Amino acid sequence: MLKGYITEIFDSFQGEGPYAGRRQIFIRFAGCPLHCFYCDTSYAKDPRPKFCDFFGGSSVIHSEKISNPMSTKAAVDCITELRTYTPDLHSICYTGGEPLSSAAFVKEIAAEAKSMQLKNFLETSGNSAKRFASVVDYFDFASIDIKMRNHLAVEERDYDNLYGNELECIRIAVDLGIETIVKVVVVKNTPVGEIEQICKDLAGLDIKFVLQPVTALSSMQNADADIVAPDVKELFELSATAGRYLKHVMVIPQVHKVLGIR
Ligand code: SF4
């Protein structure tokens, strides 16, 4: 069995996209090569954290620090324990950081979860289509981000490569019939033309397209950055633009931030 680095394992409500409010067990894999200016999980960017924090969303479960690297069995044991307290469970959410940075480890845990009749939900920036293809067979849901140029996720010279990988991940998921969610974080003065081009590139694909207004909180990675959410007028315009090309367009803010939970 493999070993890998996990930042935290816990249960909570999904806070983003069309499954907001569904109970999930979250496995937050350590490390991410991107640098989105609005990152709200910068604590998960360390690829080699000493411990994995294990805790329950409800108060009934104990919390524990588990030494990293941890084994697939240790991760599955955490799932099993949290499962006891979550009869309302929707799925296991593989998130980060960037889970594709731990693709082989993700795959092994996801295979175990599948054998326990659990559903698997992948959240990824889609930065590597090759790694995505290596894990996707074990997933029932794939939520793939598209990073815009103004997110500063990568250097400008690397942007086209990132965007190409994201589109490829989306096509792979759709072709396999996996429920595919595409999420774009939008800030104030998001270029409408860039959203239009993204939607043209996605036209004809069976996806749910989510415009997620950025959450402006001081706890984020770059507290000095001028993080300003778009106003409602902008959101209507962006949504209408997307609707010219895509069937399922939705504007959904981060619900877990409203609830004050992870
Ligand atoms: S991809 Fe996610 S974890 Fe990585 S920097 Fe961007 S927001 Fe943070």
mmCIF file of C-alpha atoms and ligand atoms in Angstrom:
data_model
loop_
_atom_site.group_PDB
_atom_site.id
_atom_site.type_symbol
_atom_site.label_atom_id
_atom_site.label_comp_id
_atom_site.label_asym_id
_atom_site.label_seq_id
_atom_site.Cartn_x
_atom_site.Cartn_y
_atom_site.Cartn_z
ATOM 1 C CA MET A 1 0.000 0.000 0.000
ATOM 2 C CA LEU A 2 1.101 3.537 -0.737
ATOM 3 C CA LYS A 3 1.810 6.345 1.677
ATOM 4 C CA GLY A 4 1.211 10.020 1.108
ATOM 5 C CA TYR A 5 0.809 13.436 2.643
ATOM 6 C CA ILE A 6 -2.613 14.616 3.743
ATOM 7 C CA THR A 7 -3.281 17.984 5.398
ATOM 8 C CA GLU A 8 -6.606 17.116 6.986
ATOM 9 C CA ILE A 9 -9.491 14.646 6.997
ATOM 10 C CA PHE A 10 -12.839 15.761 8.367
ATOM 11 C CA ASP A 11 -16.521 15.780 7.606
ATOM 12 C CA SER A 12 -18.476 18.876 6.733
ATOM 13 C CA PHE A 13 -20.957 20.280 4.241
ATOM 14 C CA GLN A 14 -19.855 20.837 0.672
ATOM 15 C CA GLY A 15 -19.581 24.605 0.354
ATOM 16 C CA GLU A 16 -19.327 25.131 -3.381
ATOM 17 C CA GLY A 17 -21.276 24.441 -6.530
ATOM 18 C CA PRO A 18 -24.493 22.511 -7.160
ATOM 19 C CA TYR A 19 -23.860 20.081 -4.294
ATOM 20 C CA ALA A 20 -23.500 22.829 -1.674
ATOM 21 C CA GLY A 21 -25.038 21.650 1.566
ATOM 22 C CA ARG A 22 -24.398 17.925 0.984
ATOM 23 C CA ARG A 23 -22.495 16.130 3.736
ATOM 24 C CA GLN A 24 -19.098 14.921 2.666
ATOM 25 C CA ILE A 25 -15.968 13.428 4.158
ATOM 26 C CA PHE A 26 -13.128 15.640 2.958
ATOM 27 C CA ILE A 27 -9.602 14.409 2.336
ATOM 28 C CA ARG A 28 -7.407 17.436 1.782
ATOM 29 C CA PHE A 29 -4.212 16.319 0.045
ATOM 30 C CA ALA A 30 -1.064 18.300 0.719
ATOM 31 C CA GLY A 31 0.631 20.554 -1.800
ATOM 32 C CA CYS A 32 -0.388 22.618 -4.811
ATOM 33 C CA PRO A 33 1.820 24.030 -7.570
ATOM 34 C CA LEU A 34 -0.527 26.931 -8.378
ATOM 35 C CA HIS A 35 -0.653 30.390 -6.813
ATOM 36 C CA CYS A 36 -4.213 31.714 -7.090
ATOM 37 C CA PHE A 37 -4.281 35.092 -5.379
ATOM 38 C CA TYR A 38 -7.597 34.315 -3.662
ATOM 39 C CA CYS A 39 -6.477 30.922 -2.270
ATOM 40 C CA ASP A 40 -8.325 30.148 0.959
ATOM 41 C CA THR A 41 -6.482 26.896 1.701
ATOM 42 C CA SER A 42 -2.912 28.162 1.667
ATOM 43 C CA TYR A 43 -2.279 26.059 4.796
ATOM 44 C CA ALA A 44 -2.618 23.020 2.490
ATOM 45 C CA LYS A 45 0.116 24.167 0.108
ATOM 46 C CA ASP A 46 2.917 22.644 2.170
ATOM 47 C CA PRO A 47 3.581 19.361 0.299
ATOM 48 C CA ARG A 48 5.124 17.678 3.354
ATOM 49 C CA PRO A 49 3.138 18.579 6.474
ATOM 50 C CA LYS A 50 4.261 16.715 9.584
ATOM 51 C CA PHE A 51 0.726 15.785 10.598
ATOM 52 C CA CYS A 52 -2.709 15.214 9.171
ATOM 53 C CA ASP A 53 -5.432 16.843 11.266
ATOM 54 C CA PHE A 54 -8.326 14.451 11.736
ATOM 55 C CA PHE A 55 -11.536 15.883 13.149
ATOM 56 C CA GLY A 56 -15.293 15.618 12.935
ATOM 57 C CA GLY A 57 -17.634 18.359 11.782
ATOM 58 C CA SER A 58 -19.893 17.463 14.679
ATOM 59 C CA SER A 59 -18.618 17.426 18.256
ATOM 60 C CA VAL A 60 -19.186 13.699 18.827
ATOM 61 C CA ILE A 61 -15.916 12.602 17.315
ATOM 62 C CA HIS A 62 -12.440 12.955 18.745
ATOM 63 C CA SER A 63 -9.740 14.930 16.974
ATOM 64 C CA GLU A 64 -6.254 13.625 16.414
ATOM 65 C CA LYS A 65 -2.976 14.473 14.739
ATOM 66 C CA ILE A 66 -1.855 11.592 12.530
ATOM 67 C CA SER A 67 1.800 11.425 11.459
ATOM 68 C CA ASN A 68 2.606 11.937 7.783
ATOM 69 C CA PRO A 69 3.246 10.277 5.446
ATOM 70 C CA MET A 70 0.153 8.244 6.237
ATOM 71 C CA SER A 71 -0.890 5.000 4.624
ATOM 72 C CA THR A 72 -3.915 4.309 2.487
ATOM 73 C CA LYS A 73 -5.164 2.099 5.319
ATOM 74 C CA ALA A 74 -4.870 4.971 7.835
ATOM 75 C CA ALA A 75 -6.853 7.245 5.490
ATOM 76 C CA VAL A 76 -9.505 4.573 4.965
ATOM 77 C CA ASP A 77 -9.735 4.055 8.746
ATOM 78 C CA CYS A 78 -10.503 7.770 9.086
ATOM 79 C CA ILE A 79 -13.246 7.452 6.458
ATOM 80 C CA THR A 80 -14.695 4.451 8.301
ATOM 81 C CA GLU A 81 -14.763 6.310 11.617
ATOM 82 C CA LEU A 82 -16.355 9.455 10.161
ATOM 83 C CA ARG A 83 -18.853 7.305 8.290
ATOM 84 C CA THR A 84 -20.290 6.225 11.657
ATOM 85 C CA TYR A 85 -21.369 9.800 12.334
ATOM 86 C CA THR A 86 -22.575 10.696 8.859
ATOM 87 C CA PRO A 87 -25.710 8.762 7.873
ATOM 88 C CA ASP A 88 -26.423 11.777 5.641
ATOM 89 C CA LEU A 89 -23.188 11.253 3.709
ATOM 90 C CA HIS A 90 -23.241 12.136 0.022
ATOM 91 C CA SER A 91 -19.664 11.282 -0.977
ATOM 92 C CA ILE A 92 -15.966 11.351 -0.229
ATOM 93 C CA CYS A 93 -14.439 14.609 -1.445
ATOM 94 C CA TYR A 94 -10.812 14.499 -2.616
ATOM 95 C CA THR A 95 -9.578 18.057 -2.430
ATOM 96 C CA GLY A 96 -6.509 20.126 -1.694
ATOM 97 C CA GLY A 97 -4.200 21.674 -2.178
ATOM 98 C CA GLU A 98 -4.198 19.817 -5.427
ATOM 99 C CA PRO A 99 -5.154 16.129 -5.224
ATOM 100 C CA LEU A 100 -3.651 15.409 -8.640
ATOM 101 C CA SER A 101 -0.238 16.110 -7.099
ATOM 102 C CA SER A 102 -0.829 12.825 -5.186
ATOM 103 C CA ALA A 103 -2.522 10.966 -8.042
ATOM 104 C CA ALA A 104 -1.396 7.417 -7.226
ATOM 105 C CA PHE A 105 -2.295 7.834 -3.545
ATOM 106 C CA VAL A 106 -5.667 9.364 -4.452
ATOM 107 C CA LYS A 107 -6.365 6.459 -6.783
ATOM 108 C CA GLU A 108 -5.640 3.857 -4.124
ATOM 109 C CA ILE A 109 -7.862 5.514 -1.498
ATOM 110 C CA ALA A 110 -10.631 6.101 -4.060
ATOM 111 C CA ALA A 111 -10.525 2.424 -5.083
ATOM 112 C CA GLU A 112 -10.927 1.396 -1.424
ATOM 113 C CA ALA A 113 -13.823 3.831 -0.959
ATOM 114 C CA LYS A 114 -15.525 2.436 -4.061
ATOM 115 C CA SER A 115 -15.227 -1.066 -2.673
ATOM 116 C CA MET A 116 -17.036 0.255 0.441
ATOM 117 C CA GLN A 117 -19.922 1.351 -1.867
ATOM 118 C CA LEU A 118 -19.101 5.027 -1.319
ATOM 119 C CA LYS A 119 -19.273 7.702 -3.997
ATOM 120 C CA ASN A 120 -16.147 9.661 -4.880
ATOM 121 C CA PHE A 121 -16.062 13.385 -5.686
ATOM 122 C CA LEU A 122 -12.886 14.968 -7.085
ATOM 123 C CA GLU A 123 -12.137 18.681 -6.752
ATOM 124 C CA THR A 124 -9.197 19.752 -8.897
ATOM 125 C CA SER A 125 -7.635 22.683 -10.694
ATOM 126 C CA GLY A 126 -7.244 20.320 -13.644
ATOM 127 C CA ASN A 127 -3.583 21.244 -13.976
ATOM 128 C CA SER A 128 -2.585 17.843 -15.370
ATOM 129 C CA ALA A 129 -4.810 15.981 -17.833
ATOM 130 C CA LYS A 130 -2.424 13.026 -17.696
ATOM 131 C CA ARG A 131 -2.762 12.639 -13.931
ATOM 132 C CA PHE A 132 -6.493 13.284 -14.133
ATOM 133 C CA ALA A 133 -6.862 10.457 -16.684
ATOM 134 C CA SER A 134 -4.994 8.136 -14.309
ATOM 135 C CA VAL A 135 -7.539 8.551 -11.464
ATOM 136 C CA VAL A 136 -10.833 9.492 -13.061
ATOM 137 C CA ASP A 137 -12.229 5.964 -13.457
ATOM 138 C CA TYR A 138 -12.756 5.821 -9.696
ATOM 139 C CA PHE A 139 -14.845 9.001 -9.547
ATOM 140 C CA ASP A 140 -18.551 9.660 -9.768
ATOM 141 C CA PHE A 141 -18.256 13.464 -9.738
ATOM 142 C CA ALA A 142 -15.513 15.739 -11.018
ATOM 143 C CA SER A 143 -15.412 19.426 -10.157
ATOM 144 C CA ILE A 144 -12.766 21.084 -12.308
ATOM 145 C CA ASP A 145 -11.677 24.697 -12.023
ATOM 146 C CA ILE A 146 -10.886 26.980 -14.862
ATOM 147 C CA LYS A 147 -8.383 29.573 -13.745
ATOM 148 C CA MET A 148 -8.618 32.975 -15.400
ATOM 149 C CA ARG A 149 -5.540 34.997 -16.276
ATOM 150 C CA ASN A 150 -6.242 37.480 -13.489
ATOM 151 C CA HIS A 151 -6.165 34.676 -10.868
ATOM 152 C CA LEU A 152 -2.349 34.630 -11.220
ATOM 153 C CA ALA A 153 -2.367 30.831 -10.728
ATOM 154 C CA VAL A 154 0.687 30.496 -12.988
ATOM 155 C CA GLU A 155 3.118 32.780 -14.809
ATOM 156 C CA GLU A 156 1.595 34.325 -17.939
ATOM 157 C CA ARG A 157 3.871 32.186 -20.157
ATOM 158 C CA ASP A 158 2.407 29.004 -18.593
ATOM 159 C CA TYR A 159 -1.228 30.050 -18.752
ATOM 160 C CA ASP A 160 -2.124 28.476 -22.111
ATOM 161 C CA ASN A 161 -0.696 25.141 -20.965
ATOM 162 C CA LEU A 162 -2.756 25.252 -17.750
ATOM 163 C CA TYR A 163 -5.913 26.213 -19.643
ATOM 164 C CA GLY A 164 -5.344 23.431 -22.182
ATOM 165 C CA ASN A 165 -5.000 20.859 -19.403
ATOM 166 C CA GLU A 166 -8.169 22.094 -17.701
ATOM 167 C CA LEU A 167 -10.168 21.784 -20.934
ATOM 168 C CA GLU A 168 -8.740 18.326 -21.548
ATOM 169 C CA CYS A 169 -9.700 17.148 -18.028
ATOM 170 C CA ILE A 170 -13.250 18.399 -18.621
ATOM 171 C CA ARG A 171 -13.502 16.579 -21.961
ATOM 172 C CA ILE A 172 -12.157 13.349 -20.433
ATOM 173 C CA ALA A 173 -14.722 13.478 -17.599
ATOM 174 C CA VAL A 174 -17.634 14.252 -19.930
ATOM 175 C CA ASP A 175 -16.623 11.513 -22.376
ATOM 176 C CA LEU A 176 -16.621 8.997 -19.509
ATOM 177 C CA GLY A 177 -20.120 10.106 -18.452
ATOM 178 C CA ILE A 178 -18.960 11.414 -15.081
ATOM 179 C CA GLU A 179 -21.051 14.215 -13.617
ATOM 180 C CA THR A 180 -18.869 17.198 -14.451
ATOM 181 C CA ILE A 181 -18.917 20.568 -12.748
ATOM 182 C CA VAL A 182 -16.823 23.423 -14.105
ATOM 183 C CA LYS A 183 -16.148 26.245 -11.679
ATOM 184 C CA VAL A 184 -14.757 29.695 -12.380
ATOM 185 C CA VAL A 185 -14.072 32.103 -9.523
ATOM 186 C CA VAL A 186 -15.002 35.625 -10.555
ATOM 187 C CA VAL A 187 -13.811 38.915 -9.085
ATOM 188 C CA LYS A 188 -14.863 42.503 -9.669
ATOM 189 C CA ASN A 189 -14.243 43.624 -13.271
ATOM 190 C CA THR A 190 -13.894 40.074 -14.598
ATOM 191 C CA PRO A 191 -13.391 40.447 -18.368
ATOM 192 C CA VAL A 192 -16.667 39.403 -19.996
ATOM 193 C CA GLY A 193 -14.826 38.510 -23.203
ATOM 194 C CA GLU A 194 -12.636 35.994 -21.362
ATOM 195 C CA ILE A 195 -15.694 34.310 -19.818
ATOM 196 C CA GLU A 196 -17.282 34.244 -23.281
ATOM 197 C CA GLN A 197 -14.228 32.541 -24.795
ATOM 198 C CA ILE A 198 -14.184 29.929 -21.995
ATOM 199 C CA CYS A 199 -17.868 29.184 -22.598
ATOM 200 C CA LYS A 200 -17.327 28.945 -26.369
ATOM 201 C CA ASP A 201 -14.589 26.394 -25.684
ATOM 202 C CA LEU A 202 -16.992 24.412 -23.465
ATOM 203 C CA ALA A 203 -20.045 24.693 -25.752
ATOM 204 C CA GLY A 204 -21.752 21.376 -26.466
ATOM 205 C CA LEU A 205 -20.310 19.617 -23.413
ATOM 206 C CA ASP A 206 -22.680 18.191 -20.795
ATOM 207 C CA ILE A 207 -21.477 20.166 -17.764
ATOM 208 C CA LYS A 208 -22.777 22.279 -14.928
ATOM 209 C CA PHE A 209 -21.053 25.662 -15.188
ATOM 210 C CA VAL A 210 -20.625 27.568 -11.931
ATOM 211 C CA LEU A 211 -19.656 31.197 -11.619
ATOM 212 C CA GLN A 212 -18.430 31.545 -8.051
ATOM 213 C CA PRO A 213 -18.078 35.111 -6.782
ATOM 214 C CA VAL A 214 -14.839 35.347 -4.835
ATOM 215 C CA THR A 215 -15.209 35.468 -1.056
ATOM 216 C CA ALA A 216 -13.320 38.470 0.255
ATOM 217 C CA LEU A 217 -12.034 37.522 3.710
ATOM 218 C CA SER A 218 -8.966 38.840 5.487
ATOM 219 C CA SER A 219 -7.804 35.284 6.346
ATOM 220 C CA MET A 220 -6.920 34.525 2.729
ATOM 221 C CA GLN A 221 -3.490 33.860 1.314
ATOM 222 C CA ASN A 222 -2.773 37.380 0.231
ATOM 223 C CA ALA A 223 -4.541 39.617 2.704
ATOM 224 C CA ASP A 224 -2.964 42.676 1.062
ATOM 225 C CA ALA A 225 -4.442 41.949 -2.327
ATOM 226 C CA ASP A 226 -7.454 43.941 -3.290
ATOM 227 C CA ILE A 227 -9.935 41.067 -3.295
ATOM 228 C CA VAL A 228 -13.258 42.513 -4.333
ATOM 229 C CA ALA A 229 -16.302 40.456 -5.250
ATOM 230 C CA PRO A 230 -18.288 41.315 -8.373
ATOM 231 C CA ASP A 231 -21.554 43.178 -7.847
ATOM 232 C CA VAL A 232 -24.880 41.614 -8.768
ATOM 233 C CA LYS A 233 -25.098 43.545 -12.059
ATOM 234 C CA GLU A 234 -21.795 42.019 -13.173
ATOM 235 C CA LEU A 235 -22.942 38.544 -12.127
ATOM 236 C CA PHE A 236 -26.122 38.874 -14.212
ATOM 237 C CA GLU A 237 -24.041 39.902 -17.220
ATOM 238 C CA LEU A 238 -21.513 37.085 -16.796
ATOM 239 C CA SER A 239 -24.284 34.533 -16.298
ATOM 240 C CA ALA A 240 -26.183 35.751 -19.373
ATOM 241 C CA THR A 241 -22.967 35.580 -21.404
ATOM 242 C CA ALA A 242 -22.371 31.980 -20.311
ATOM 243 C CA GLY A 243 -26.003 31.103 -21.010
ATOM 244 C CA ARG A 244 -25.551 31.878 -24.707
ATOM 245 C CA TYR A 245 -23.260 28.850 -24.994
ATOM 246 C CA LEU A 246 -24.049 26.513 -22.086
ATOM 247 C CA LYS A 247 -27.245 24.887 -20.808
ATOM 248 C CA HIS A 248 -26.601 24.681 -17.068
ATOM 249 C CA VAL A 249 -25.239 27.968 -15.770
ATOM 250 C CA MET A 250 -25.381 28.889 -12.093
ATOM 251 C CA VAL A 251 -24.040 31.594 -9.789
ATOM 252 C CA ILE A 252 -23.223 30.119 -6.379
ATOM 253 C CA PRO A 253 -21.133 31.768 -3.639
ATOM 254 C CA GLN A 254 -19.141 29.745 -1.088
ATOM 255 C CA VAL A 255 -21.776 28.515 1.368
ATOM 256 C CA HIS A 256 -19.341 27.134 3.976
ATOM 257 C CA LYS A 257 -17.954 30.640 4.493
ATOM 258 C CA VAL A 258 -21.445 31.821 5.421
ATOM 259 C CA LEU A 259 -21.764 28.941 7.900
ATOM 260 C CA GLY A 260 -18.275 29.607 9.285
ATOM 261 C CA ILE A 261 -17.117 26.014 8.749
ATOM 262 C CA ARG A 262 -14.228 24.337 6.866
HETATM 263 S S1 SF4 B 1 -5.503 25.651 -7.069
HETATM 264 FE FE1 SF4 B 1 -6.662 25.746 -5.142
HETATM 265 S S2 SF4 B 1 -5.191 25.195 -3.529
HETATM 266 FE FE2 SF4 B 1 -4.001 25.697 -5.375
HETATM 267 S S3 SF4 B 1 -3.484 27.897 -5.129
HETATM 268 FE FE3 SF4 B 1 -5.368 27.767 -6.356
HETATM 269 S S4 SF4 B 1 -7.056 27.950 -4.851
HETATM 270 FE FE4 SF4 B 1 -5.171 27.430 -3.687
#
